[in-house]
Coordinates of C-alpha atoms in Angstrom, one line a residue:
X1 CA 106.8 80.4 40.9
X2 CA 103.2 80.8 39.6
X3 CA 100.3 78.4 40.0
X4 CA 98.4 77.7 37.0
X5 CA 94.7 77.2 37.3
X6 CA 92.5 76.8 34.0
X7 CA 92.9 80.0 32.4
X8 CA 94.9 82.0 35.1
X9 CA 97.8 82.2 37.1
X10 CA 98.4 83.0 40.7
X11 CA 101.8 84.5 41.6
X12 CA 103.5 84.1 44.9
X13 CA 103.1 87.8 45.6
X14 CA 99.6 87.6 45.4
X15 CA 99.7 84.8 47.7
X16 CA 101.6 86.7 50.3
X17 CA 99.8 89.8 50.2
X18 CA 96.3 87.9 50.9
X19 CA 97.6 85.1 53.2
X20 CA 96.3 86.3 56.6
X21 CA 95.1 84.3 59.5
X22 CA 91.6 83.9 59.6
X23 CA 88.7 81.6 60.3
X24 CA 87.6 78.4 58.3
X25 CA 83.7 79.6 58.4
X26 CA 82.3 76.2 59.0
X27 CA 79.9 78.4 61.0
X28 CA 79.0 82.0 61.3
X29 CA 79.7 83.5 64.1
X30 CA 82.4 81.3 64.5
X31 CA 82.8 78.8 67.6
X32 CA 85.1 80.7 69.4
X33 CA 82.1 83.0 69.9
X34 CA 79.9 80.5 71.7
X35 CA 79.2 81.5 75.4
X36 CA 78.2 80.1 78.4
X37 CA 75.1 82.0 78.9
X38 CA 73.5 79.6 76.3
X39 CA 72.6 76.5 78.3
X40 CA 70.7 73.2 77.8
X41 CA 67.4 75.0 78.6
X42 CA 68.3 77.6 75.6
X43 CA 68.9 74.3 73.4
X44 CA 65.3 73.1 74.5
X45 CA 63.7 76.2 73.1
X46 CA 65.1 75.7 69.8
X47 CA 64.2 72.1 69.6
X48 CA 60.6 72.6 70.8
X49 CA 60.1 75.6 68.4
X50 CA 61.2 73.0 65.7
X51 CA 58.8 70.2 67.5
X52 CA 55.7 72.9 66.7
X53 CA 56.8 73.7 63.0
X54 CA 55.6 71.7 60.1
X55 CA 58.0 73.3 57.6
X56 CA 61.1 72.3 58.9
X57 CA 64.6 71.7 57.1
X58 CA 65.7 68.2 56.9
X59 CA 68.1 66.8 59.6
X60 CA 71.8 66.3 59.4
X61 CA 73.2 64.0 62.2
X62 CA 76.8 64.2 63.8
X63 CA 78.2 61.8 66.4
X64 CA 81.3 62.1 67.8
X65 CA 83.2 59.3 69.1
X66 CA 86.5 60.3 70.8
X67 CA 88.3 57.3 71.5
X68 CA 92.0 56.4 69.8
X69 CA 94.3 53.5 70.5
X70 CA 97.2 56.2 70.1
X71 CA 98.1 59.8 69.7
X72 CA 98.9 61.6 66.5
X73 CA 101.0 64.4 67.7
X74 CA 99.6 66.8 65.1
X75 CA 95.8 66.1 66.2
X76 CA 93.6 69.0 67.6
X77 CA 90.6 66.8 68.0
X78 CA 88.6 66.2 71.1
X79 CA 90.1 62.7 71.7
X80 CA 90.6 60.2 74.3
X81 CA 93.7 57.9 74.1
X82 CA 93.1 54.5 75.5
X83 CA 93.1 50.9 74.6
X84 CA 90.3 49.9 76.8
X85 CA 87.6 49.1 74.4
X86 CA 85.2 48.6 77.4
X87 CA 85.0 52.4 77.6
X88 CA 83.2 52.6 74.3
X89 CA 80.3 50.2 75.2
X90 CA 79.8 52.6 78.3
X91 CA 79.9 55.7 76.1
X92 CA 77.5 54.1 73.6
X93 CA 74.8 53.5 76.5
X94 CA 75.2 57.4 77.1
X95 CA 74.7 58.4 73.3
X96 CA 71.5 56.3 73.6
X97 CA 70.2 58.4 76.5
X98 CA 71.1 61.8 74.6
X99 CA 69.4 60.4 71.5
X100 CA 66.1 59.6 73.4
X101 CA 66.1 63.2 75.4
X102 CA 66.6 65.0 72.0
X103 CA 63.9 62.7 70.2
X104 CA 61.4 63.8 72.8
X105 CA 61.8 67.6 72.4
X106 CA 62.3 67.7 69.0
X107 CA 58.9 66.3 67.8
X108 CA 58.0 63.5 65.2
X109 CA 59.6 65.3 62.3
X110 CA 63.1 63.3 62.5
X111 CA 63.8 63.1 58.6
X112 CA 67.5 62.8 58.0
X113 CA 69.4 63.5 55.0
X114 CA 72.9 63.1 56.2
X115 CA 75.0 61.3 58.8
X116 CA 78.6 61.9 59.8
X117 CA 80.6 59.5 62.4
X118 CA 83.5 61.5 63.3
X119 CA 86.3 61.5 66.2
X120 CA 88.5 60.4 67.8
X121 CA 88.3 57.0 65.7
X122 CA 84.8 56.0 64.8
X123 CA 86.2 52.5 64.0
X124 CA 87.7 52.2 67.5
X125 CA 84.2 50.7 68.0
X126 CA 84.0 47.0 67.6
X127 CA 81.6 45.6 64.7
X128 CA 78.8 45.0 67.4
X129 CA 79.2 48.5 69.1
X130 CA 78.9 49.9 65.1
X131 CA 75.7 47.9 64.7
X132 CA 74.3 48.8 68.1
X133 CA 75.2 52.8 67.5
X134 CA 73.4 52.5 63.8
X135 CA 70.6 50.7 65.6
X136 CA 70.2 53.5 68.2
X137 CA 70.2 56.3 65.6
X138 CA 67.9 54.3 63.2
X139 CA 65.6 53.9 65.9
X140 CA 65.2 57.7 66.8
X141 CA 65.7 59.2 63.0
X142 CA 64.5 58.2 59.9
X143 CA 66.9 58.4 56.9
X144 CA 65.9 59.3 53.3
X145 CA 66.5 56.5 50.7
X146 CA 69.0 58.9 49.1
X147 CA 71.0 60.0 52.5
X148 CA 74.7 60.3 52.5
X149 CA 76.1 58.1 55.4
X150 CA 79.8 58.9 56.0
X151 CA 82.4 57.7 58.2
X152 CA 86.0 58.7 59.2
X153 CA 88.4 55.8 59.4
X154 CA 91.8 55.4 60.6
X155 CA 93.6 52.9 58.1
X156 CA 95.3 51.3 60.8
X157 CA 91.8 50.2 62.3
X158 CA 90.9 48.5 58.9
X159 CA 90.6 44.7 59.1
X160 CA 89.4 42.1 56.8
X161 CA 85.6 42.8 56.3
X162 CA 85.4 46.1 58.0
X163 CA 84.7 48.2 55.0
X164 CA 82.1 45.7 54.0
X165 CA 80.5 45.5 57.5
X166 CA 80.0 49.7 57.2
X167 CA 78.9 49.1 53.7
X168 CA 76.2 46.8 55.1
X169 CA 75.2 49.3 57.8
X170 CA 74.4 51.7 55.2
X171 CA 77.4 53.8 54.8
X172 CA 78.1 55.2 51.6
X173 CA 80.9 57.6 51.9
X174 CA 83.8 57.4 53.9
X175 CA 87.3 59.4 54.7
X176 CA 90.7 58.1 55.3
X177 CA 93.0 59.8 57.3
X178 CA 96.6 59.8 55.0
X179 CA 98.4 62.9 56.0
X180 CA 101.6 61.8 54.4
X181 CA 103.2 58.6 53.3
X182 CA 106.8 59.5 54.0
X183 CA 108.2 57.3 56.8
X184 CA 110.2 59.9 58.4
X185 CA 107.3 62.0 58.6
X186 CA 104.9 59.4 60.1
X187 CA 107.9 58.7 62.6
X188 CA 107.6 62.5 63.7
X189 CA 104.0 62.6 64.2
X190 CA 103.5 59.2 65.8
X191 CA 101.4 57.9 63.0
X192 CA 102.9 54.7 61.0
X193 CA 100.6 53.5 58.4
X194 CA 102.5 52.0 55.3
X195 CA 101.1 52.9 51.7
X196 CA 100.2 49.4 51.4
X197 CA 97.7 49.8 54.2
X198 CA 95.9 52.7 52.8
X199 CA 95.8 51.1 49.0
X200 CA 94.0 47.9 50.5
X201 CA 91.5 50.1 52.3
X202 CA 90.7 52.2 49.3
X203 CA 90.4 49.1 47.0
X204 CA 88.3 47.1 50.0
X205 CA 86.0 50.6 49.9
X206 CA 85.3 50.2 46.1
X207 CA 84.6 46.7 46.2
X208 CA 82.3 47.0 49.2
X209 CA 80.2 49.8 47.4
X210 CA 81.1 53.2 48.7
X211 CA 80.0 56.1 46.4
X212 CA 82.8 58.6 47.4
X213 CA 86.1 57.9 48.9
X214 CA 88.1 61.0 50.6
X215 CA 91.6 61.1 51.6
X216 CA 92.9 63.8 53.9
X217 CA 96.5 65.3 53.7
X218 CA 98.4 67.4 55.9
X219 CA 101.0 69.6 54.7
X220 CA 103.6 71.5 56.9
X221 CA 104.3 68.5 59.1
X222 CA 108.0 67.9 60.6
X223 CA 110.6 66.5 58.0
X224 CA 108.2 67.5 55.4
X225 CA 110.3 68.5 52.1
X226 CA 109.1 69.3 48.5
X227 CA 110.4 65.7 47.3
X228 CA 109.0 63.9 50.1
X229 CA 105.7 65.4 49.6
X230 CA 105.7 64.9 45.8
X231 CA 106.4 61.4 46.8
X232 CA 103.0 61.2 48.9
X233 CA 101.1 62.6 46.0
X234 CA 102.6 60.2 43.6
X235 CA 101.1 57.5 45.8
X236 CA 97.5 58.9 46.4
X237 CA 96.9 60.3 42.7
X238 CA 97.6 56.4 41.9
X239 CA 94.9 55.4 44.4
X240 CA 92.5 58.2 42.8
X241 CA 90.3 59.1 45.7
X242 CA 87.2 60.7 44.7
X243 CA 87.9 63.8 47.0
X244 CA 91.2 64.9 48.5
X245 CA 91.4 67.5 51.4
X246 CA 94.6 69.2 51.4
X247 CA 95.2 71.0 54.9
X248 CA 97.4 73.3 56.3
X249 CA 99.1 72.0 59.7
X250 CA 98.5 74.6 62.5
X251 CA 101.3 74.4 65.0
X252 CA 99.6 75.5 68.4
X253 CA 101.4 73.9 70.7
X254 CA 100.1 76.0 73.7
X255 CA 96.7 75.3 73.0
X256 CA 97.1 71.3 71.9
X257 CA 99.0 69.4 74.3
X258 CA 99.6 66.7 71.9
X259 CA 101.5 69.1 69.4
X260 CA 104.3 69.6 72.3
X261 CA 105.7 66.3 71.2
X262 CA 106.4 67.6 67.9
X263 CA 110.0 68.7 67.7
X264 CA 109.6 72.5 66.4
X265 CA 112.8 72.6 64.6
X266 CA 111.6 69.8 62.2
X267 CA 108.8 72.0 60.9
X268 CA 109.4 73.3 57.3
X269 CA 110.0 77.1 57.0
X270 CA 106.9 79.3 56.1
X271 CA 108.4 79.6 52.6
X272 CA 109.0 75.7 52.2
X273 CA 105.1 75.3 53.2
X274 CA 104.3 77.6 50.3
X275 CA 106.4 75.9 47.7
X276 CA 104.8 72.4 49.2
X277 CA 101.3 74.2 48.9
X278 CA 101.7 75.4 45.3
X279 CA 103.5 72.3 44.2
X280 CA 100.6 70.0 45.6
X281 CA 97.7 72.2 44.1
X282 CA 99.4 72.2 40.8
X283 CA 100.1 68.3 40.8
X284 CA 96.5 67.6 41.6
X285 CA 94.9 70.2 39.2
X286 CA 97.4 68.3 36.6
X287 CA 96.1 64.9 37.7
X288 CA 92.5 66.1 36.7
X289 CA 91.1 67.0 40.2
X290 CA 89.0 70.0 40.5
X291 CA 89.4 72.9 43.1
X292 CA 86.3 72.8 45.1
X293 CA 87.5 75.8 47.4
X294 CA 89.4 76.4 50.6
X295 CA 91.5 73.1 51.0
X296 CA 89.2 71.0 48.9
X297 CA 89.5 68.9 45.7
X298 CA 87.2 66.2 44.0
X299 CA 87.2 64.3 40.7
X300 CA 85.1 66.1 37.8
X301 CA 82.1 63.8 38.3
X302 CA 82.1 63.7 42.2
X303 CA 79.1 65.1 43.8
X304 CA 80.9 68.1 45.5
X305 CA 82.1 69.3 42.0
X306 CA 78.5 69.0 40.6
X307 CA 77.0 70.7 43.3
X308 CA 79.9 73.4 43.0
X309 CA 78.6 73.9 39.3
X310 CA 74.8 74.0 39.9
X311 CA 75.1 76.2 42.8
X312 CA 74.0 73.8 45.4
X313 CA 77.4 73.5 47.5
X314 CA 76.8 74.1 51.2
X315 CA 79.3 74.4 54.2
X316 CA 78.8 72.9 57.6
X317 CA 81.2 72.1 60.6
X318 CA 82.2 68.9 58.3
X319 CA 83.3 71.3 55.6
X320 CA 81.7 71.2 51.9
X321 CA 78.6 69.3 51.5
X322 CA 76.3 68.7 48.8
X323 CA 73.3 68.9 50.7
X324 CA 70.8 72.0 51.2
X325 CA 70.6 73.9 54.6
X326 CA 69.7 71.1 57.4
X327 CA 69.2 71.4 61.0
X328 CA 72.3 69.8 62.4
X329 CA 72.1 67.7 65.4
X330 CA 75.3 66.6 67.3
X331 CA 75.6 64.0 69.6
X332 CA 78.3 63.1 71.8
X333 CA 81.2 65.0 73.8
X334 CA 82.0 68.5 72.4
X335 CA 79.4 68.1 69.2
X336 CA 77.9 71.0 68.0
X337 CA 74.2 71.4 66.9
X338 CA 72.7 74.1 64.9
X339 CA 69.0 74.1 65.2
X340 CA 66.9 77.2 63.9
X341 CA 68.9 80.4 64.6
X342 CA 71.2 78.8 67.1
X343 CA 74.2 76.8 68.0
X344 CA 74.9 74.9 70.7
X345 CA 78.0 72.6 71.9
X346 CA 78.4 69.8 74.3
X347 CA 80.8 69.6 77.3
X348 CA 84.3 68.5 76.5
X349 CA 84.6 65.5 78.9
X350 CA 82.9 62.0 79.2
X351 CA 82.8 62.8 82.9
X352 CA 80.4 66.1 82.4
X353 CA 78.6 64.3 79.5
X354 CA 77.7 61.5 81.5
X355 CA 76.7 63.6 84.8
X356 CA 74.6 65.6 82.7
X357 CA 72.9 62.6 81.1
X358 CA 72.6 60.6 84.5
X359 CA 70.6 64.1 85.6
X360 CA 68.1 64.0 82.4
X361 CA 69.9 67.1 81.3
X362 CA 70.9 67.6 77.5
X363 CA 74.9 68.0 78.1
X364 CA 75.3 71.6 76.6
X365 CA 78.2 73.7 77.6
X366 CA 77.5 77.0 75.5
X367 CA 76.1 78.1 72.4
X368 CA 74.7 81.2 70.5
X369 CA 71.6 82.6 69.6
X370 CA 72.0 84.3 66.1
X371 CA 70.5 87.9 65.6
X372 CA 69.0 89.0 62.2
X373 CA 72.4 90.5 61.5
X374 CA 74.1 87.3 62.2
X375 CA 71.9 85.6 59.8
X376 CA 72.5 88.0 57.0
X377 CA 76.1 87.8 57.6
X378 CA 76.1 84.1 57.6
X379 CA 74.3 83.9 54.3
X380 CA 76.7 86.3 52.6
X381 CA 79.9 84.5 53.9
X382 CA 78.5 81.0 53.5
X383 CA 77.7 82.1 49.9
X384 CA 81.1 83.5 49.2
X385 CA 82.7 80.3 50.7
X386 CA 80.8 78.2 48.2
X387 CA 81.9 80.7 45.5
X388 CA 78.4 81.7 44.5
X389 CA 77.5 85.1 43.5
X390 CA 75.9 87.4 46.4
X391 CA 73.0 89.2 44.3
X392 CA 71.7 92.3 46.2
X393 CA 68.1 92.0 45.3
X394 CA 67.9 88.7 46.5
X395 CA 69.8 89.8 49.8
X396 CA 67.3 93.0 50.3
X397 CA 64.1 90.9 49.8
X398 CA 65.4 88.4 51.9
X399 CA 66.3 90.4 55.1
X400 CA 64.6 94.1 54.2
X401 CA 67.7 96.0 54.0
X402 CA 69.6 98.1 51.3
X403 CA 72.6 96.2 50.6
X404 CA 74.8 99.2 49.3
X405 CA 74.0 101.3 52.1
X406 CA 73.9 98.6 54.9
X407 CA 77.5 97.1 53.7
X408 CA 79.1 100.6 52.6
X409 CA 81.8 99.9 54.8
X410 CA 82.6 96.5 53.6
X411 CA 82.1 97.5 49.9
X412 CA 85.0 99.8 50.5
X413 CA 87.2 97.1 52.1
X414 CA 86.5 94.8 48.9
X415 CA 88.2 97.0 46.7
X416 CA 91.4 95.7 47.1
X417 CA 90.2 92.3 46.3
X418 CA 88.5 93.3 43.2
X419 CA 91.5 94.9 42.0
X420 CA 93.5 92.0 42.7
X421 CA 91.0 90.3 40.5
X422 CA 89.7 88.0 43.2
X423 CA 86.1 89.2 43.2
X424 CA 83.9 91.2 40.8
X425 CA 81.5 93.8 42.0
X426 CA 78.7 95.4 39.9
X427 CA 75.6 97.5 40.3
X428 CA 73.8 94.2 41.6
X429 CA 76.1 91.5 42.8
X430 CA 79.5 90.1 44.2
X431 CA 81.1 87.3 42.6
X432 CA 84.4 85.3 43.3
X433 CA 86.4 85.0 40.4
X434 CA 88.2 81.5 39.8
X435 CA 91.5 83.0 40.8
X436 CA 89.7 84.4 43.9
X437 CA 88.4 81.1 45.1
X438 CA 91.8 80.5 46.7
X439 CA 91.5 83.4 48.9
X440 CA 87.6 83.4 49.5
X441 CA 88.3 83.4 53.5
X442 CA 90.0 86.5 53.1
X443 CA 87.2 88.1 51.2
X444 CA 84.5 86.4 53.2
X445 CA 86.5 87.9 56.3
X446 CA 85.5 91.6 55.4
X447 CA 81.9 90.5 56.2
X448 CA 82.6 89.2 59.8
X449 CA 81.7 91.8 62.2
X450 CA 83.1 89.8 65.3
X451 CA 86.7 90.2 63.8
X452 CA 86.3 93.6 64.8
X453 CA 85.8 92.9 68.1
X454 CA 88.5 92.2 70.9
X455 CA 89.4 88.3 70.8
X456 CA 91.9 85.8 71.9
X457 CA 91.4 83.0 69.4
X458 CA 94.5 82.1 67.1
X459 CA 93.3 81.3 63.8
X460 CA 95.4 79.4 61.1
X461 CA 96.8 81.2 58.0
X462 CA 94.5 80.9 54.8
X463 CA 97.4 79.1 52.9

């Protein structure tokens, strides 16, 4: 089987050759490299450095809301399974404390161009709690008129008026966790949500004025087959969401306790997973979707594709984004921030989170100070992830290096990707070909110096 993209074909042989395990590069260095020597005081330094500057990048805000009413067996997110909705009210109070601490240290320049509520299940919160959350956020940060406000939504939590209420709060983008429409697959992962439920939520989103609707799919789940997943694609394509994320399920039960509920023998084989992926990609392209990169697709007129075309596409911890480089403020348990040349991550449990904030201390568990070399490599990897050309002269001027000598070893390693037609290399640049967009994680890994060091992290396959 070959996979047709516009003007090219990708063979199974090529996929098998370059389908290795590796990071998704929502950051560089990747989160597995964060360490406990980076503390709340380290984070303070970067916040205060920003407060003392006048040429700061805008802010992107991420809020982690960890509560879910039921356990999805495939889930690898940091979550709390509970039906006690009183817990979210307490959590909101502490989010307010964290925002106040951050705002006091970051100074008056708190203009934000992006907000994302993730989880967990953000719509676990009641309408009044969501209103209070937005009041808190707006009291500490100022959103631009064209700001993107996005929210992840479990279709099972959507009630009459839910989407209209979210739109009234300013949300203009949403994402539904679909995963698979097949009842047998849903039963095997403990997530029952009929097609009609998702259909109604998408329709209400459009009526309520959401500018972009995303749907997440997962291939490689138990009991999936080519035929069953093709049926899921039929239904989703009929709904025509603006964006589709097609994720590869990574079965790591030793790391994620919930996945131990999955019957390993019911998982599709590696060969079946490959065939499902090839079929899915072909179906989405035939339906008019554009391949953005990694596992993301969009309609041609969606902002993601327009950003890809004009070179303004970027990546952050939520994946591809249309916004230029921002400082990211993460709020809530396990949330990641990126301020200046640093990453920081909050503690993972609400107990530790509350204890830190009760002591008027930001709840930082670990982080990373990026060196000049890290910043250089991050620039190159993220540029490749967004399928843009890495111009040697631009890198040389920005970082004060000679690209050809600094990356002589990497350029040698890249030859196999050039010979396979995945990248181009000439005297002045590296470019990702249309075929190479499918393998961009592999070519980006060449510039990751930390992969050459001992590490116990387990990464997912590229495809």
